[in-house]
Tab-separated table of C-alpha atoms and ligand atoms in Angstrom:
chain	number	residue	atom	x	y	z
A	26	MET	CA	-20.601	-2.388	-1.668
A	27	LEU	CA	-24.380	-1.896	-1.810
A	28	TYR	CA	-24.571	-5.002	-3.959
A	29	GLN	CA	-22.449	-7.012	-1.524
A	30	LEU	CA	-24.784	-6.519	1.439
A	31	PRO	CA	-26.356	-9.729	2.737
A	32	LYS	CA	-30.030	-10.297	1.949
A	33	PRO	CA	-31.966	-9.190	3.834
A	34	ALA	CA	-29.567	-6.545	5.114
A	35	ILE	CA	-29.883	-5.311	8.678
A	36	ILE	CA	-29.550	-1.531	8.633
A	37	ALA	CA	-29.258	-0.029	12.104
A	38	HIS	CA	-31.750	2.853	12.137
A	39	ARG	CA	-29.944	5.921	13.552
A	40	GLY	CA	-27.456	3.355	14.923
A	41	ALA	CA	-28.481	0.696	17.424
A	42	SER	CA	-31.072	3.140	18.674
A	43	LEU	CA	-32.874	0.678	20.942
A	44	TYR	CA	-29.695	0.352	22.977
A	45	ALA	CA	-28.020	3.779	22.788
A	46	PRO	CA	-29.038	7.367	21.976
A	47	GLU	CA	-29.911	7.674	18.286
A	48	ASN	CA	-27.461	9.303	15.884
A	49	THR	CA	-24.548	9.314	18.348
A	50	LEU	CA	-21.165	7.612	18.097
A	51	PRO	CA	-22.092	5.129	20.888
A	52	ALA	CA	-25.160	4.053	18.874
A	53	PHE	CA	-23.064	3.606	15.732
A	54	GLN	CA	-20.289	1.719	17.510
A	55	LEU	CA	-22.822	-0.543	19.193
A	56	ALA	CA	-24.506	-1.275	15.860
A	57	ILE	CA	-21.172	-2.533	14.540
A	58	LEU	CA	-20.605	-4.669	17.651
A	59	GLN	CA	-24.120	-6.094	17.298
A	60	GLY	CA	-23.364	-7.166	13.734
A	61	ALA	CA	-25.517	-4.733	11.755
A	62	ASP	CA	-24.703	-4.842	8.035
A	63	ALA	CA	-25.095	-1.094	7.599
A	64	ILE	CA	-25.900	2.018	9.588
A	65	GLU	CA	-28.439	4.709	8.724
A	66	LEU	CA	-27.880	8.271	9.951
A	67	ASP	CA	-29.403	11.705	9.385
A	68	VAL	CA	-27.493	14.846	8.393
A	69	LYS	CA	-28.304	18.525	8.125
A	70	LEU	CA	-26.484	21.883	8.366
A	71	SER	CA	-25.815	23.931	11.489
A	72	ALA	CA	-26.211	27.717	11.335
A	73	ASP	CA	-22.521	28.034	10.485
A	74	GLY	CA	-22.695	25.475	7.693
A	75	GLN	CA	-21.270	22.390	9.413
A	76	VAL	CA	-22.730	18.966	8.601
A	77	VAL	CA	-24.160	17.567	11.833
A	78	VAL	CA	-25.833	14.238	12.579
A	79	ILE	CA	-29.297	14.593	14.094
A	80	HIS	CA	-32.724	13.475	12.897
A	81	ASP	CA	-35.165	16.155	14.013
A	82	GLN	CA	-35.167	19.730	12.745
A	83	THR	CA	-35.051	20.836	16.390
A	84	ILE	CA	-32.847	19.848	19.292
A	85	ASP	CA	-35.791	19.555	21.670
A	86	ARG	CA	-36.530	15.824	21.775
A	87	THR	CA	-32.962	14.535	21.924
A	88	THR	CA	-31.266	17.191	24.085
A	89	GLY	CA	-34.007	18.625	26.295
A	90	GLU	CA	-33.093	22.142	25.112
A	91	HIS	CA	-35.035	24.261	22.637
A	92	GLY	CA	-34.154	25.514	19.183
A	93	ARG	CA	-33.808	24.717	15.510
A	94	VAL	CA	-30.630	22.945	14.412
A	95	GLY	CA	-30.251	25.278	11.428
A	96	GLU	CA	-30.264	28.329	13.718
A	97	LEU	CA	-27.569	27.067	16.108
A	98	SER	CA	-23.791	27.102	15.622
A	99	LEU	CA	-21.696	23.958	15.799
A	100	GLU	CA	-20.189	25.225	19.043
A	101	VAL	CA	-23.634	25.434	20.646
A	102	LEU	CA	-24.732	22.070	19.231
A	103	LYS	CA	-21.548	20.461	20.543
A	104	SER	CA	-22.213	21.784	24.039
A	105	LEU	CA	-25.519	19.879	24.255
A	106	ASP	CA	-26.081	16.567	25.993
A	107	ALA	CA	-27.546	14.220	23.375
A	108	GLY	CA	-27.353	11.160	25.621
A	109	SER	CA	-29.294	11.747	28.838
A	110	HIS	CA	-32.703	11.793	27.117
A	111	PHE	CA	-32.066	8.125	26.387
A	112	ASP	CA	-30.350	7.014	29.590
A	113	ILE	CA	-28.250	8.766	32.175
A	114	ALA	CA	-25.482	6.236	31.421
A	115	PHE	CA	-24.990	8.108	28.117
A	116	GLN	CA	-24.838	11.562	29.689
A	117	GLY	CA	-22.472	13.815	27.757
A	118	SER	CA	-22.796	12.039	24.407
A	119	GLN	CA	-22.532	14.708	21.743
A	120	ILE	CA	-24.281	15.415	18.479
A	121	PRO	CA	-21.551	14.218	16.099
A	122	THR	CA	-20.436	15.928	12.928
A	123	LEU	CA	-20.516	13.859	9.750
A	124	ALA	CA	-16.724	14.228	9.634
A	125	GLU	CA	-16.431	12.595	13.062
A	126	VAL	CA	-18.687	9.733	11.988
A	127	LEU	CA	-16.787	9.123	8.752
A	128	ASP	CA	-13.519	9.304	10.665
A	129	ASN	CA	-14.630	6.860	13.381
A	130	ILE	CA	-16.692	4.278	11.537
A	131	GLY	CA	-16.419	5.066	7.828
A	132	GLN	CA	-14.050	2.142	7.267
A	133	ARG	CA	-15.955	-0.202	9.571
A	134	SER	CA	-19.499	-0.173	8.235
A	135	PHE	CA	-21.544	0.586	5.143
A	136	LEU	CA	-23.395	3.873	5.740
A	137	ASN	CA	-26.762	5.145	4.548
A	138	ILE	CA	-26.630	8.914	4.863
A	139	GLU	CA	-30.063	10.561	4.759
A	140	LEU	CA	-29.964	14.215	3.672
A	141	THR	CA	-32.562	15.797	5.955
A	142	ASN	CA	-32.534	19.394	4.703
A	143	TYR	CA	-36.320	19.471	4.802
A	144	ASP	CA	-36.425	22.966	6.368
A	145	LYS	CA	-34.181	24.540	3.720
A	146	ILE	CA	-34.487	22.283	0.708
A	147	THR	CA	-32.021	24.245	-1.452
A	148	ASP	CA	-29.222	24.792	1.077
A	149	ASN	CA	-25.654	23.597	0.450
A	150	LEU	CA	-25.990	20.283	2.270
A	151	PRO	CA	-25.479	18.152	-0.887
A	152	GLU	CA	-22.209	19.915	-1.784
A	153	LYS	CA	-20.885	19.678	1.783
A	154	VAL	CA	-21.758	16.003	2.137
A	155	ALA	CA	-20.204	15.231	-1.254
A	156	ASP	CA	-16.994	17.019	-0.227
A	157	LEU	CA	-16.767	15.011	3.002
A	158	ILE	CA	-17.362	11.694	1.237
A	159	ASN	CA	-14.644	12.603	-1.266
A	160	ASN	CA	-12.236	13.780	1.432
A	161	TYR	CA	-12.599	10.499	3.312
A	162	ASN	CA	-12.540	8.523	0.063
A	163	LEU	CA	-15.676	6.608	1.048
A	164	ARG	CA	-17.693	6.729	-2.179
A	165	HIS	CA	-17.795	2.908	-2.293
A	166	ARG	CA	-19.143	2.569	1.273
A	167	ILE	CA	-22.107	4.953	1.106
A	168	LEU	CA	-25.768	4.943	0.088
A	169	LEU	CA	-27.368	8.403	-0.095
A	170	SER	CA	-31.072	8.960	0.504
A	171	SER	CA	-33.590	11.721	1.096
A	172	PHE	CA	-37.242	12.655	0.872
A	173	ASN	CA	-35.976	15.893	-0.736
A	174	PRO	CA	-35.779	15.401	-4.537
A	175	ILE	CA	-33.697	18.552	-5.054
A	176	ALA	CA	-31.031	17.290	-2.659
A	177	LEU	CA	-30.978	13.906	-4.387
A	178	ILE	CA	-30.628	15.369	-7.869
A	179	ARG	CA	-27.825	17.702	-6.765
A	180	ILE	CA	-25.811	15.070	-4.932
A	181	TYR	CA	-26.303	12.570	-7.740
A	182	ARG	CA	-24.707	15.078	-10.145
A	183	LEU	CA	-21.772	15.539	-7.760
A	184	LEU	CA	-21.262	11.849	-6.948
A	185	PRO	CA	-22.757	9.848	-9.826
A	186	GLU	CA	-21.003	6.641	-8.727
A	187	VAL	CA	-22.572	6.669	-5.239
A	188	PRO	CA	-25.881	4.781	-5.127
A	189	ILE	CA	-29.065	6.704	-4.396
A	190	GLY	CA	-31.855	5.402	-2.180
A	191	LEU	CA	-35.245	6.887	-2.890
A	192	LEU	CA	-37.127	7.465	0.335
A	193	SER	CA	-40.790	7.016	-0.293
A	194	LEU	CA	-43.534	8.609	1.751
A	195	PRO	CA	-46.402	6.259	2.487
A	196	GLY	CA	-49.452	6.148	0.235
A	197	LYS	CA	-50.254	7.920	-3.050
A	198	GLY	CA	-47.813	10.824	-2.483
A	199	GLY	CA	-44.999	8.315	-2.320
A	200	ALA	CA	-46.073	6.664	-5.579
A	201	TRP	CA	-46.042	10.053	-7.349
A	202	ALA	CA	-42.603	10.904	-5.964
A	203	ARG	CA	-41.245	7.536	-7.055
A	204	SER	CA	-42.355	7.983	-10.638
A	205	PHE	CA	-41.284	11.679	-10.810
A	206	ILE	CA	-37.832	11.301	-9.261
A	207	GLY	CA	-37.306	7.917	-10.836
A	208	LYS	CA	-37.303	9.645	-14.233
A	209	LEU	CA	-34.588	12.064	-13.091
A	210	ILE	CA	-32.298	9.824	-11.042
A	211	PRO	CA	-31.309	6.212	-11.633
A	212	TYR	CA	-31.846	5.217	-8.002
A	213	SER	CA	-30.544	1.890	-6.745
A	214	SER	CA	-32.894	1.230	-3.862
A	215	LEU	CA	-36.419	2.123	-2.865
A	216	HIS	CA	-36.916	2.819	0.839
A	217	SER	CA	-40.546	2.160	1.656
A	218	LYS	CA	-42.526	2.467	4.815
A	219	GLN	CA	-43.516	-0.894	6.172
A	220	ILE	CA	-47.227	-0.277	5.721
A	221	ASP	CA	-46.759	0.036	1.921
A	222	VAL	CA	-44.851	-3.191	1.432
A	223	THR	CA	-46.622	-5.966	-0.444
A	224	THR	CA	-45.264	-8.988	-2.261
A	225	GLU	CA	-46.235	-7.177	-5.475
A	226	LEU	CA	-44.120	-4.138	-4.545
A	227	VAL	CA	-41.191	-6.437	-3.713
A	228	ARG	CA	-41.575	-8.203	-7.057
A	229	ARG	CA	-41.946	-5.009	-9.126
A	230	THR	CA	-39.023	-3.249	-7.438
A	231	GLN	CA	-36.669	-6.191	-7.792
A	232	ALA	CA	-37.806	-6.792	-11.395
A	233	LYS	CA	-36.513	-3.277	-12.175
A	234	GLY	CA	-33.136	-4.273	-10.733
A	235	LYS	CA	-33.609	-2.157	-7.610
A	236	LYS	CA	-33.405	-3.112	-3.968
A	237	LEU	CA	-36.305	-2.690	-1.578
A	238	PHE	CA	-35.410	-1.557	1.925
A	239	VAL	CA	-38.177	-1.141	4.487
A	240	TYR	CA	-38.440	1.302	7.394
A	241	THR	CA	-38.732	0.999	10.391
A	242	VAL	CA	-39.193	-2.631	11.368
A	243	ASN	CA	-38.832	-3.449	15.046
A	244	ARG	CA	-41.443	-6.015	16.062
A	245	GLU	CA	-40.482	-9.666	15.831
A	246	GLU	CA	-43.516	-10.644	13.735
A	247	ASP	CA	-42.900	-7.742	11.321
A	248	ILE	CA	-39.205	-8.577	10.920
A	249	TYR	CA	-40.169	-12.162	10.190
A	250	ARG	CA	-42.882	-11.085	7.712
A	251	MET	CA	-40.443	-8.834	5.788
A	252	PHE	CA	-37.962	-11.718	5.676
A	253	THR	CA	-40.521	-14.101	4.208
A	254	MET	CA	-41.663	-11.474	1.662
A	255	GLY	CA	-38.125	-11.327	0.297
A	256	VAL	CA	-37.248	-7.677	0.905
A	257	ASP	CA	-33.597	-6.723	0.451
A	258	GLY	CA	-33.203	-5.156	3.856
A	259	ILE	CA	-34.825	-3.487	6.822
A	260	PHE	CA	-34.092	-0.414	8.889
A	261	THR	CA	-34.381	-1.456	12.500
A	262	ASP	CA	-33.627	-0.037	15.932
A	263	ASP	CA	-32.839	-3.570	17.113
A	264	PRO	CA	-30.069	-5.259	15.100
A	265	ILE	CA	-29.781	-8.037	17.716
A	266	LEU	CA	-33.376	-9.174	17.205
A	267	ALA	CA	-33.109	-8.892	13.416
A	268	LYS	CA	-29.944	-10.975	13.451
A	269	GLN	CA	-31.692	-13.706	15.419
A	270	ILE	CA	-34.539	-13.813	12.903
A	271	PHE	CA	-32.362	-13.455	9.790
A	272	GLY	CA	-29.966	-16.176	10.990
A	273	VAL	CA	-30.437	-18.321	7.896
A	274	ARG	CA	-30.145	-15.629	5.241
A	275	ASN	CA	-28.007	-15.831	2.099
A	276	TYR	CA	-24.634	-14.134	1.861
B	15	G3P	O1	-34.225	6.159	6.185
B	15	G3P	C1	-35.241	5.311	6.621
B	15	G3P	C2	-36.006	5.960	7.729
B	15	G3P	O2	-35.083	6.357	8.663
B	15	G3P	C3	-36.804	7.132	7.261
B	15	G3P	O3	-37.555	7.650	8.288
B	15	G3P	O4	-38.132	9.364	9.939
B	15	G3P	O5	-36.337	7.784	10.436
B	15	G3P	O6	-35.987	9.533	8.742
B	15	G3P	P1	-36.968	8.629	9.391
């Protein structure tokens, strides 16, 4: 399915996160309603080994409480309000599990799952995510990505048919990571920060048969610029705006 995405693809960053609290079911459902081509979401492990969907390593910013996700049980995480920080209209929205997300929207959108075990880079997140993808039979509807090379190598070995997206840090560190990991994993897409994207990078990436996806592109002029540079897709908080600008794209 990665190769059937429209160009440029609109990937809702943490769901339609301009319109609903990031990484919640309302944000994912809204992204689908708004016509996003794919949805990006972030996963990590709770203290009791459940795969939960939240970007930060702590719960502070998105719940108003304090603590590290990896030190809290699923029961505690589920009791938190992950909606009010965004808007009181979303009060009571929960931190979803990956199982809930796959169950609710796995058949309705293409998903980019980012493995965010950056606190504990050798934990069992890759095995648990691979099991869930297998259980829901969604190998054809997933793109896996991470800044953590160990997680990428492990999940690639478990799910060799699922495409890998190489998340690239900006600047020279990112270039090193690309060449190092690129030798170990046949990744399908490079996920670059907007500031690093040049027409030369677009050309070189596509000449290798890989897609170039750019994060995180929200301003109208930047969305337009990425479109004219020929990137394969953007991560955006605002699928509605991207759809307006990408109205004439190829399918
Ligand atoms: O996956 C693309 C983009 O989401 C990476 O940045 O900080 O949102 O995980 P971040």
